[in-house]
Short mmCIF file of C-alpha atoms and ligand atoms in Angstrom, two decimals:
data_model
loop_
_atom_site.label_atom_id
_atom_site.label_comp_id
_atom_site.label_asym_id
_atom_site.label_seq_id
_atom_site.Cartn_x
_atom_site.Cartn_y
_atom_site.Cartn_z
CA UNK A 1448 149.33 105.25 127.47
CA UNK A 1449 150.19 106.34 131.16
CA UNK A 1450 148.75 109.31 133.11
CA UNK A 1451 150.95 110.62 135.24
CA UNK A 1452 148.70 112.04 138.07
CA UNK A 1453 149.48 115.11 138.92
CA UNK A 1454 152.15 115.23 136.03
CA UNK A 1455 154.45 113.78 139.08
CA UNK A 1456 157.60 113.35 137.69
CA UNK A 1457 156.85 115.01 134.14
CA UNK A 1458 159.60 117.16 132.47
CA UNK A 1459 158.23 120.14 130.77
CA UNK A 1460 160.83 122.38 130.35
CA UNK A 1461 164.48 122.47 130.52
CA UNK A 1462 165.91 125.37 132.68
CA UNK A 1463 168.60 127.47 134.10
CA UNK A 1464 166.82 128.80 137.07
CA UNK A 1465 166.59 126.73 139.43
CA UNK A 1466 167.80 123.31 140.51
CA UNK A 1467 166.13 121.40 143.28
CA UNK A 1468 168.01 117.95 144.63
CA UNK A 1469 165.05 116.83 146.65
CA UNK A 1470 166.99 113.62 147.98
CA UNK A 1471 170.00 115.86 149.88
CA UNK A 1472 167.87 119.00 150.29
CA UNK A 1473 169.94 121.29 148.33
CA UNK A 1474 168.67 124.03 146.37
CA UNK A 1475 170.14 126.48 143.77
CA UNK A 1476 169.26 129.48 142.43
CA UNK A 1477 171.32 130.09 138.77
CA UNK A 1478 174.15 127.80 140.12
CA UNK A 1479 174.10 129.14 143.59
CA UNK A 1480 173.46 127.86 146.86
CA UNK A 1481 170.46 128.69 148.55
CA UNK A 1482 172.60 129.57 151.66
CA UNK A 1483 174.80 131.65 150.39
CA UNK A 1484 172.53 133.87 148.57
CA UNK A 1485 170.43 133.84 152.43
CA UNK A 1486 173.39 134.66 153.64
CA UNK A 1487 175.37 137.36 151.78
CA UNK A 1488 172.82 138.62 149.14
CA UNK A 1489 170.15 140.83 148.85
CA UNK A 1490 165.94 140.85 147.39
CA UNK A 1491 167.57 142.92 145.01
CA UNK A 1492 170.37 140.78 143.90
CA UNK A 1493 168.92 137.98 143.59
CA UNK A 1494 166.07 139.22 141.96
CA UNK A 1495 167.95 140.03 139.18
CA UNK A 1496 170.17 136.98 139.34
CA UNK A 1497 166.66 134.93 138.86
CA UNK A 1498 165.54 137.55 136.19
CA UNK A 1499 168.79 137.85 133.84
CA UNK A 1500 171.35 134.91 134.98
CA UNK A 1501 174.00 136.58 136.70
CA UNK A 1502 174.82 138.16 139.72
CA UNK A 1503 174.87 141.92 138.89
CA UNK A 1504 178.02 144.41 138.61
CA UNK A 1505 177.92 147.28 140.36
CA UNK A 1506 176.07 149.44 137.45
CA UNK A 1507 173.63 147.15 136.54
CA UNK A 1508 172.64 146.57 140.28
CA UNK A 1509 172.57 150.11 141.31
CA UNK A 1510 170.31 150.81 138.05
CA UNK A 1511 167.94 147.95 138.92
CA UNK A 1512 167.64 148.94 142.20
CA UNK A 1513 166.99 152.36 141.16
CA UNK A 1514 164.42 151.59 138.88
CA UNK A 1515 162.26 149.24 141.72
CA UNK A 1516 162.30 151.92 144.10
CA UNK A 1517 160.93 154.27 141.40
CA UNK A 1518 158.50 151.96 140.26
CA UNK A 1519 156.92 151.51 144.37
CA UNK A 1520 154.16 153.98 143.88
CA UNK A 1521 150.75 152.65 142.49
CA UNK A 1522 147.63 154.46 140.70
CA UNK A 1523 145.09 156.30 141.27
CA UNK A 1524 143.04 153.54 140.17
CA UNK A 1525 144.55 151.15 142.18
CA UNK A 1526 144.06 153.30 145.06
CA UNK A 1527 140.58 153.41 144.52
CA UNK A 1528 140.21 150.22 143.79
CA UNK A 1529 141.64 148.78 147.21
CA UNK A 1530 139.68 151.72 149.02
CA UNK A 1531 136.20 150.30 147.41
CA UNK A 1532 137.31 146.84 148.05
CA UNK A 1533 135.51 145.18 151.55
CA UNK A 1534 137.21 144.34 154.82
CA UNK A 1535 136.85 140.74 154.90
CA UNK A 1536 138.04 139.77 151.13
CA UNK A 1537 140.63 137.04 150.99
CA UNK A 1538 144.29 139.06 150.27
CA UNK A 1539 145.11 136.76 147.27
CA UNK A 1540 141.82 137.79 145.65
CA UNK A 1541 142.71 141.30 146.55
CA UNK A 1542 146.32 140.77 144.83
CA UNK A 1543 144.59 139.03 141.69
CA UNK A 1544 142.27 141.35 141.08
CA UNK A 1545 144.66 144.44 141.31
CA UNK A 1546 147.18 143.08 139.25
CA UNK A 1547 144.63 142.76 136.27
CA UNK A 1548 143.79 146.60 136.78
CA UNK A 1549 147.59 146.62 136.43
CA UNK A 1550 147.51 144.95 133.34
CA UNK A 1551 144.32 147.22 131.93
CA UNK A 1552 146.19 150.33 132.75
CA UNK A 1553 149.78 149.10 130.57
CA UNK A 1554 148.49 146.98 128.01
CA UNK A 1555 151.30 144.60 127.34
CA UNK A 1556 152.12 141.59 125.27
CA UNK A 1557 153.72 138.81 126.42
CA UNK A 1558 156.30 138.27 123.41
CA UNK A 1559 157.28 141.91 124.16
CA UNK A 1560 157.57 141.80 127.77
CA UNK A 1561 159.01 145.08 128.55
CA UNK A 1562 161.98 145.54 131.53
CA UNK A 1563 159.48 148.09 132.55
CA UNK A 1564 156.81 145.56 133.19
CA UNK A 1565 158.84 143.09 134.81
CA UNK A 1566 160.04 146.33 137.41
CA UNK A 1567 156.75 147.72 137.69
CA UNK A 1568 155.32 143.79 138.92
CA UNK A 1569 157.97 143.16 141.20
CA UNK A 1570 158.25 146.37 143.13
CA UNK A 1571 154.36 147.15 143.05
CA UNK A 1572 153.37 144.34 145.03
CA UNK A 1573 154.56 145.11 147.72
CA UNK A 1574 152.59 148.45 147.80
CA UNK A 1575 149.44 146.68 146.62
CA UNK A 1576 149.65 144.16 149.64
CA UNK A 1577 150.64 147.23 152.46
CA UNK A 1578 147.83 149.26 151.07
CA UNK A 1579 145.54 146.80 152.17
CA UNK A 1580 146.59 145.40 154.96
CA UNK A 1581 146.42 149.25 156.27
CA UNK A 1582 142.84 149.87 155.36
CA UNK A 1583 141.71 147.13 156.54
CA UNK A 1584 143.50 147.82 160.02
CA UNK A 1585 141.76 150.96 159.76
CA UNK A 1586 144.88 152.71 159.44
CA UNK A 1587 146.10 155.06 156.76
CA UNK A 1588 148.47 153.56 154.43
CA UNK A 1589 152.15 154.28 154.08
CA UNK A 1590 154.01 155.54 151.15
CA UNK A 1591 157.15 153.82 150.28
CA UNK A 1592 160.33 155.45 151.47
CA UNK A 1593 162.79 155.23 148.60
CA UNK A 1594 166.09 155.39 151.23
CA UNK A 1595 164.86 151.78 151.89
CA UNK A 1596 165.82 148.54 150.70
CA UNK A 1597 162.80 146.49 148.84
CA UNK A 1598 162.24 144.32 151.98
CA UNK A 1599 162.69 146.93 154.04
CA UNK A 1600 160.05 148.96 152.38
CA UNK A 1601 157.61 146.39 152.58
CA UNK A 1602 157.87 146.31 156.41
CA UNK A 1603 157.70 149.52 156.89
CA UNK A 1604 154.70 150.31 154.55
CA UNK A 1605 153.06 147.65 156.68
CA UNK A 1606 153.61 148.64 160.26
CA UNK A 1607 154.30 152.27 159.76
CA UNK A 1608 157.50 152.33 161.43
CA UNK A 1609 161.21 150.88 159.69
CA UNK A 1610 162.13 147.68 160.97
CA UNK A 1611 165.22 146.74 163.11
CA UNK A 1612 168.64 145.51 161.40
CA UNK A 1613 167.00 142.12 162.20
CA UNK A 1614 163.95 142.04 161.18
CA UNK A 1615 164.88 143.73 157.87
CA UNK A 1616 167.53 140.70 157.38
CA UNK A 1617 164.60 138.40 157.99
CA UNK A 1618 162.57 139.90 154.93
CA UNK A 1619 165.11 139.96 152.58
CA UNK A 1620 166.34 136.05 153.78
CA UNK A 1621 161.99 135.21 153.94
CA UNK A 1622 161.36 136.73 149.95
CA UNK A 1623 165.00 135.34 148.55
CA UNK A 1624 163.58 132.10 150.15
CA UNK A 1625 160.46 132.06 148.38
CA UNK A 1626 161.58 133.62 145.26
CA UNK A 1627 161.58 130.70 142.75
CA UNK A 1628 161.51 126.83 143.17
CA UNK A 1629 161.10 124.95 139.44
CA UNK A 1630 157.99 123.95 138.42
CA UNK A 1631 155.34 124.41 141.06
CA UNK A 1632 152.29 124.57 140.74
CA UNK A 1633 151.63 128.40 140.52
CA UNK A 1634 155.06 128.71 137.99
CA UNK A 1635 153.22 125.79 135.45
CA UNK A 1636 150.27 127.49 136.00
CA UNK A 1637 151.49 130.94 134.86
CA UNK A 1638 153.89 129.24 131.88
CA UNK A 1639 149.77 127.77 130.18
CA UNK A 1640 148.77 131.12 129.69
CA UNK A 1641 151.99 132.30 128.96
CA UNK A 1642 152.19 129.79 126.21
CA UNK A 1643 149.30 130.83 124.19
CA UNK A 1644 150.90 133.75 123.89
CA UNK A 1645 148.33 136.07 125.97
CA UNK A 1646 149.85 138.47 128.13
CA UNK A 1647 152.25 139.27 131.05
CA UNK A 1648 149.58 140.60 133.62
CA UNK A 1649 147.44 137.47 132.62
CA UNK A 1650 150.03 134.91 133.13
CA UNK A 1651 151.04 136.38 136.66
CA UNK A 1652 147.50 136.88 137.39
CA UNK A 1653 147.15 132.42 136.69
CA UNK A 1654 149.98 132.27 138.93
CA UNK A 1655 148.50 133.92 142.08
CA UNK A 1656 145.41 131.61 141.85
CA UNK A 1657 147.49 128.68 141.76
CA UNK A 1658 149.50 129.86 144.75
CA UNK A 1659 146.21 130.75 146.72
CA UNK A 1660 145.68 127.31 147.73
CA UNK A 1661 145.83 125.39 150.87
CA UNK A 1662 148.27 122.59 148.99
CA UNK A 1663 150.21 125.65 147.79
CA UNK A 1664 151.32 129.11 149.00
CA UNK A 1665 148.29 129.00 151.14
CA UNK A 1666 149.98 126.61 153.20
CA UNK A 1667 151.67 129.12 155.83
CA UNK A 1668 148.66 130.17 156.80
CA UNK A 1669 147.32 126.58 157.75
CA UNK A 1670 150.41 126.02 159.46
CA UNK A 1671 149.86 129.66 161.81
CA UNK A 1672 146.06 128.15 162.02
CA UNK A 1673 147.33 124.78 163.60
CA UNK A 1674 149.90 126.06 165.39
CA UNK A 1675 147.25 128.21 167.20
CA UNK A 1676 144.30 125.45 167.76
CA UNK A 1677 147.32 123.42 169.50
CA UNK A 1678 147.58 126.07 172.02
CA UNK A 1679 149.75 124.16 174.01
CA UNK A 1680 153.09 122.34 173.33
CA UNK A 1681 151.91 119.69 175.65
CA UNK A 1682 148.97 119.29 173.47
CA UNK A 1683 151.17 118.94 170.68
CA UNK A 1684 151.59 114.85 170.37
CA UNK A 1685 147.45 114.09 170.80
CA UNK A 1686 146.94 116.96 167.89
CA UNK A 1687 148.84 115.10 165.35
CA UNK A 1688 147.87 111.83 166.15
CA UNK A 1689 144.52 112.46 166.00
CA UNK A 1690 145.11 114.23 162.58
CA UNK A 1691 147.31 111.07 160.92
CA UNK A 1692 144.34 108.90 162.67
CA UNK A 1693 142.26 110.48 160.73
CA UNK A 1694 143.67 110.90 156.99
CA UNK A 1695 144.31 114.79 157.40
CA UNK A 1696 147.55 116.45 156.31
CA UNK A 1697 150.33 118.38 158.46
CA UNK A 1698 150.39 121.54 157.37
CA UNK A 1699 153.91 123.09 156.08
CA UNK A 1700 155.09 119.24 155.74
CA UNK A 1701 155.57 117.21 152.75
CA UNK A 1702 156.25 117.84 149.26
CA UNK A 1703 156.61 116.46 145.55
CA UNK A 1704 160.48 116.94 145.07
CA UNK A 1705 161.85 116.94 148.83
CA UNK A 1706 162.08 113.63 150.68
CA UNK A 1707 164.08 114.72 153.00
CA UNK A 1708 164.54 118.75 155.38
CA UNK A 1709 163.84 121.35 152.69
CA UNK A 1710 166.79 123.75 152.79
CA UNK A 1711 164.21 126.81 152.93
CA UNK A 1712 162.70 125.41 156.05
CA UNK A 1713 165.98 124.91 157.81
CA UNK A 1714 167.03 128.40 156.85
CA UNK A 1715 163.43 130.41 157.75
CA UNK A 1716 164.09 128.16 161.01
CA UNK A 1717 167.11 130.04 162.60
CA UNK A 1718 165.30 133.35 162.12
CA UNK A 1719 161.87 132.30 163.48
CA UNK A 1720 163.73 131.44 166.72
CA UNK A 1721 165.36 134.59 166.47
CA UNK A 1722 162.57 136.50 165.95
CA UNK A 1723 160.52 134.33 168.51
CA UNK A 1724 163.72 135.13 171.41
CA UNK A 1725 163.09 138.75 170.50
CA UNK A 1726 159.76 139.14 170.79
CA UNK A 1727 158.75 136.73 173.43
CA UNK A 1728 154.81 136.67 174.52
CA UNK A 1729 152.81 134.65 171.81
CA UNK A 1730 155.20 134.88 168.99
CA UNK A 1731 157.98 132.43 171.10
CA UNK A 1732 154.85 130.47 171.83
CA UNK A 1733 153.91 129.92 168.42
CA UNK A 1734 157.62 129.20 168.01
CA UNK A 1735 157.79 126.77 170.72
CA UNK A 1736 154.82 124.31 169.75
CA UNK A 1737 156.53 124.39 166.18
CA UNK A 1738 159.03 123.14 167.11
CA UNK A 1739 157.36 120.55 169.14
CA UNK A 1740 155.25 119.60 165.56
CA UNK A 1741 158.36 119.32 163.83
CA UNK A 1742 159.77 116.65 166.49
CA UNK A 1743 156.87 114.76 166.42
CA UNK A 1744 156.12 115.34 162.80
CA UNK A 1745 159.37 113.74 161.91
CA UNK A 1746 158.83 111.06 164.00
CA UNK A 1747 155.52 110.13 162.91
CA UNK A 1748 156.26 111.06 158.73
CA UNK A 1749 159.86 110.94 158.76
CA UNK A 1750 160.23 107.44 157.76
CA UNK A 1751 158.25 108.20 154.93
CA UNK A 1752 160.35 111.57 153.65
CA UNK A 1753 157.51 113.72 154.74
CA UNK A 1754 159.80 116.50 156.33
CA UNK A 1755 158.37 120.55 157.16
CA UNK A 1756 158.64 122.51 153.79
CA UNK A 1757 158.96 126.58 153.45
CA UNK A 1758 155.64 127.15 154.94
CA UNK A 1759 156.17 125.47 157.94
CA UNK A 1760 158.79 128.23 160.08
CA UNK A 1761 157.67 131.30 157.17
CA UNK A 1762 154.37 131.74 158.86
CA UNK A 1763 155.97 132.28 162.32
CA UNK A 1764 158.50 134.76 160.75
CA UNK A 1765 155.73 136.68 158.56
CA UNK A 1766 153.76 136.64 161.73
CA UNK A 1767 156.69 138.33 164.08
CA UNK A 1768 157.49 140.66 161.19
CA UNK A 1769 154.05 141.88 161.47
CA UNK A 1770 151.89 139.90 159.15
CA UNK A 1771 148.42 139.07 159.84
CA UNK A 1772 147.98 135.45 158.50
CA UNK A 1773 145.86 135.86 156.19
CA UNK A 1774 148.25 137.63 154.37
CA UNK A 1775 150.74 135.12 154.16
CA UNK A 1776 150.34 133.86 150.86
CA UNK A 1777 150.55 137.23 149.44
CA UNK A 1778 153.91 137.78 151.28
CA UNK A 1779 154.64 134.54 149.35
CA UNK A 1780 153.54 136.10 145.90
CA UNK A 1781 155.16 139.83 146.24
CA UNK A 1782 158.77 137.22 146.09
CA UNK A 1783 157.30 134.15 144.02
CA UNK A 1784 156.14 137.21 141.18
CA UNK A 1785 160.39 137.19 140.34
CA UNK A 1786 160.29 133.53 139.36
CA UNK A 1787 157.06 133.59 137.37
CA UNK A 1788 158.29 136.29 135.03
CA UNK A 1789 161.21 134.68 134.61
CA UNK A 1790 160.38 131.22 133.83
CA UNK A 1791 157.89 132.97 131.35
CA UNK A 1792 160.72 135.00 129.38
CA UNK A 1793 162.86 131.47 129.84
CA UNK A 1794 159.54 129.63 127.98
CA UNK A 1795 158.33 131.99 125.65
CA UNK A 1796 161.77 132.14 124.33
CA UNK A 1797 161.62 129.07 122.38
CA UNK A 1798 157.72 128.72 122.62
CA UNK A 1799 155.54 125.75 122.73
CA UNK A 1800 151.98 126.29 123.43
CA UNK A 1801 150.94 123.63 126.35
CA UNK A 1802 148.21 121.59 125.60
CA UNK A 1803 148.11 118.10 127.05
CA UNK A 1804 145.97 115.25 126.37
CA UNK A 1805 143.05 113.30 128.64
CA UNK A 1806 142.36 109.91 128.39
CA UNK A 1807 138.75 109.85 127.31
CA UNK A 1808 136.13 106.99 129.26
CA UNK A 1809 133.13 107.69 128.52
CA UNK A 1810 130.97 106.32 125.97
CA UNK A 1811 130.71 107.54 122.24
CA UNK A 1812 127.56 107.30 119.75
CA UNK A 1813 124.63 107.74 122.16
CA UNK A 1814 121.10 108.92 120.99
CA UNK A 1815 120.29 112.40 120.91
CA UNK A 1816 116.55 112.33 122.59
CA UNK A 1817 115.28 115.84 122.58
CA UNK A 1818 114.08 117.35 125.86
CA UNK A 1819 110.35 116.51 125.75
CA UNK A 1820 111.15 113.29 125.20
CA UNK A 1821 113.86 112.48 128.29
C1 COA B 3327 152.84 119.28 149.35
C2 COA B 3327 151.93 118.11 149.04
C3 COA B 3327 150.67 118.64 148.34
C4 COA B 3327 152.67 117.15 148.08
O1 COA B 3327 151.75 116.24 147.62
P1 COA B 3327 152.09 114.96 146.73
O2 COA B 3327 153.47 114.98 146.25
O3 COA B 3327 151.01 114.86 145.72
O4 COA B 3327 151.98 113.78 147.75
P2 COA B 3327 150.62 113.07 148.16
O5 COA B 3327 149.56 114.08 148.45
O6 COA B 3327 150.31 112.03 147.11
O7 COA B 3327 151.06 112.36 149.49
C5 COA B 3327 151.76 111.11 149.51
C6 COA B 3327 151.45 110.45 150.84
O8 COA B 3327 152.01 111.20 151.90
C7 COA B 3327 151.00 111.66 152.79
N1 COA B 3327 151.28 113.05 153.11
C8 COA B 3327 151.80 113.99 152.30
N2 COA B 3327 151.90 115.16 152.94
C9 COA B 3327 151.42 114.95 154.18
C10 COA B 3327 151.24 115.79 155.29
N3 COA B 3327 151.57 117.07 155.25
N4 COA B 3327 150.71 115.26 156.40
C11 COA B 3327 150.37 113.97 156.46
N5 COA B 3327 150.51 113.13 155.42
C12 COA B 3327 151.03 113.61 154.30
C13 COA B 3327 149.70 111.57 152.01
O9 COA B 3327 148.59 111.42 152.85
C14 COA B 3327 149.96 110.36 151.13
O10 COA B 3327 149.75 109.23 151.92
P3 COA B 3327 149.08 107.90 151.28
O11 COA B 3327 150.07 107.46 150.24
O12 COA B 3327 148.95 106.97 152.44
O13 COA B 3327 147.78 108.33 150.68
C15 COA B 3327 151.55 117.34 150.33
O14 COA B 3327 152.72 116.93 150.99
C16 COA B 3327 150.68 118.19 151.26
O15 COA B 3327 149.45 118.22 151.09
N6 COA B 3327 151.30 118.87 152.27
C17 COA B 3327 150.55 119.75 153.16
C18 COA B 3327 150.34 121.10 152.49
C19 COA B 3327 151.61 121.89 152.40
O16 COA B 3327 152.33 122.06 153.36
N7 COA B 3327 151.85 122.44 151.18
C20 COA B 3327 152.99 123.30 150.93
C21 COA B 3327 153.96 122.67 150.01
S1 COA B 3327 155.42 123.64 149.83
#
């Protein structure tokens, strides 16, 4: 018997998603390169690469396109819901919460998991996240303008106004980036409900409270957080000293598969200092002591293949694309939802319900003494 803590190095599905080399720091999404797909694809595209396996012809992009933009609207109830819902709620909870009024409102099974459903999660969040962010700027929210791209859309729902050619590149690059990546956390997380056979909205719903966390998705916005209480890139050095000194973590470095740069991080790199150049003021700051964390990071970590991961340059780019940081993790989610659905129609396919074991310790055969007794 041998418990694998944290089921490191534990197999639990085969796949033909994704394919992570964690020793060169190559990543592949269906058989392609990460940097390619950055590079010459689309949300869109690669969405449905994730979803269905292969790139799309020209019909069966144009259709899937289609059908996101006309999915971009939400309910009245969902509306109402993020109206009633107060200012200071954590976003994820926000996100959770209104994707199980989604799943109320369509009823779904997951053994039947409709294209419709898959469509109506992956273009809705979006809208769900902009809503919110806009109320609680105090700000009316934006309805999605169907003559824009899906990352497009997002940034303009959220700041009111469309983005430049630039910062519209650095969505789509951002939610290709964070669109799927094996078995994480949130993905296993979503695939144990899955497995019982529950339901779509469920499943997704397990997978934004895995992603929530600080270890996890919630990891950008710890790395904006330290970034900030720097202040300084001469302070830099002293900061994360005293951190290693004392047992806590880097945030946006390390992970379980990479020991070495993770491609994602080296990508979301070149447009952070892009977007930093651009903007200038406190974004290029923010930019600056990363940068500085990174070299001394690597210096301090390196050695032992702690390197920065995703979250590490996304939450300067979320930030100069308009992001508060809080809702970071939900930027994370409205890209991540395209690899939970499809590692759920990839499991469900040949279905296993998952339902590991514990290694009891405790004692068996004690007394029952009744309470007046104790
Ligand atoms: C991602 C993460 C949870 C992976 O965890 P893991 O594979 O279970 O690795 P462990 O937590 O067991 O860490 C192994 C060792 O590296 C150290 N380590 C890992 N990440 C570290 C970090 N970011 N800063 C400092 N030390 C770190 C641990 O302290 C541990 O040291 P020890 O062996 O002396 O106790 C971990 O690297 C982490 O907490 N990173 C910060 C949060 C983050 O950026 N998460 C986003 C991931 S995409």
């Amino acid at each position: 018997m041998e418990i694998k803590k944290g089921l490191e190095d534990v197999y639990v599905k085969e796949t033909e998603i994704t394919y992570i080399d964690g020793e060169l720091g190559r990543l592949y999404y269906r058989g392609y390169s990460i940097y390619d797909l950055a590079e010459f694809s689309n949300f869109e595209e690669t969405s449905y690469l994730i979803l269905y396996g292969k790139l799309p012809n020209i019909f069966e992009y144009e259709n899937f396109v289609r059908s996101l933009k006309e999915s971009r609207s939400i309910s009245n109830g969902l509306r109402e819901f993020l109206k009633s819902v107060k200012k200071d709620a954590n976003p994820m909870d926000v996100l959770r919460t209104a994707v199980s009024i989604m799943g109320l409102e369509e009823n779904t099974h997951v053994y039947s998991i409709s294209d419709q459903s898959i469509v109506n999660l992956i273009s809705k969040f979006p809208t769900i996240v902009a809503y919110y962010i806009r109320l609680k700027r105090d700000l009316e929210p934006v309805e999605p303008d169907p003559e824009l791209s899906h990352a497009s859309n997002f940034l303009y729902m959220v700041n009111g106004s469309k983005p430049s050619e630039e910062e519209s590149k650095a969505m789509d690059v951002a939610m290709i980036l964070h669109m799927d990546h094996e078995m994480n956390a949130s993905t296993f997380a979503s695939l144990v409900v899955a497995s019982t056979l529950s339901d779509l909205y469920s499943s997704i719903i397990a997978g934004i409270s895995a992603l929530k966390g600080p270890l996890h998705g919630g990891a950008n916005y710890e790395a904006l957080k330290m970034f900030r209480e720097i202040g300084d890139v001469d302070n830099v050095e002293k900061y994360i000293l005293t951190k290693l000194s004392n047992k806590q973590r880097i945030m946006g470095f390390g992970h379980r598969v990479y020991k070495t740069y993770d491609p994602r991080a080296r990508i979301l790199k070149t447009y952070a200092k892009l977007l930093a150049e651009k903007k200038g003021g406190e974004i290029k700051k923010l930019y600056d002591i990363a940068e500085k964390v990174e070299e001394i990071g690597i210096k301090y970590l390196g050695s032992r293949g702690i390197y920065p991961n995703v979250d590490f340059y996304s939450s300067i780019v979320f930030y100069s694309l308009g992001f508060e940081p809080e809702f970071f993790p939900t930027v994370f989610a409205s890209a991540r939802v395209t690899g939970w659905i499809a590692h759920i129609l990839e499991y469900v396919k040949d279905n296993k319900i998952i339902r590991p074991k514990a290694y009891y310790k405790g004692e068996v055969g004690r007394k029952y003494i009744p309470l007046d007794s104790r």
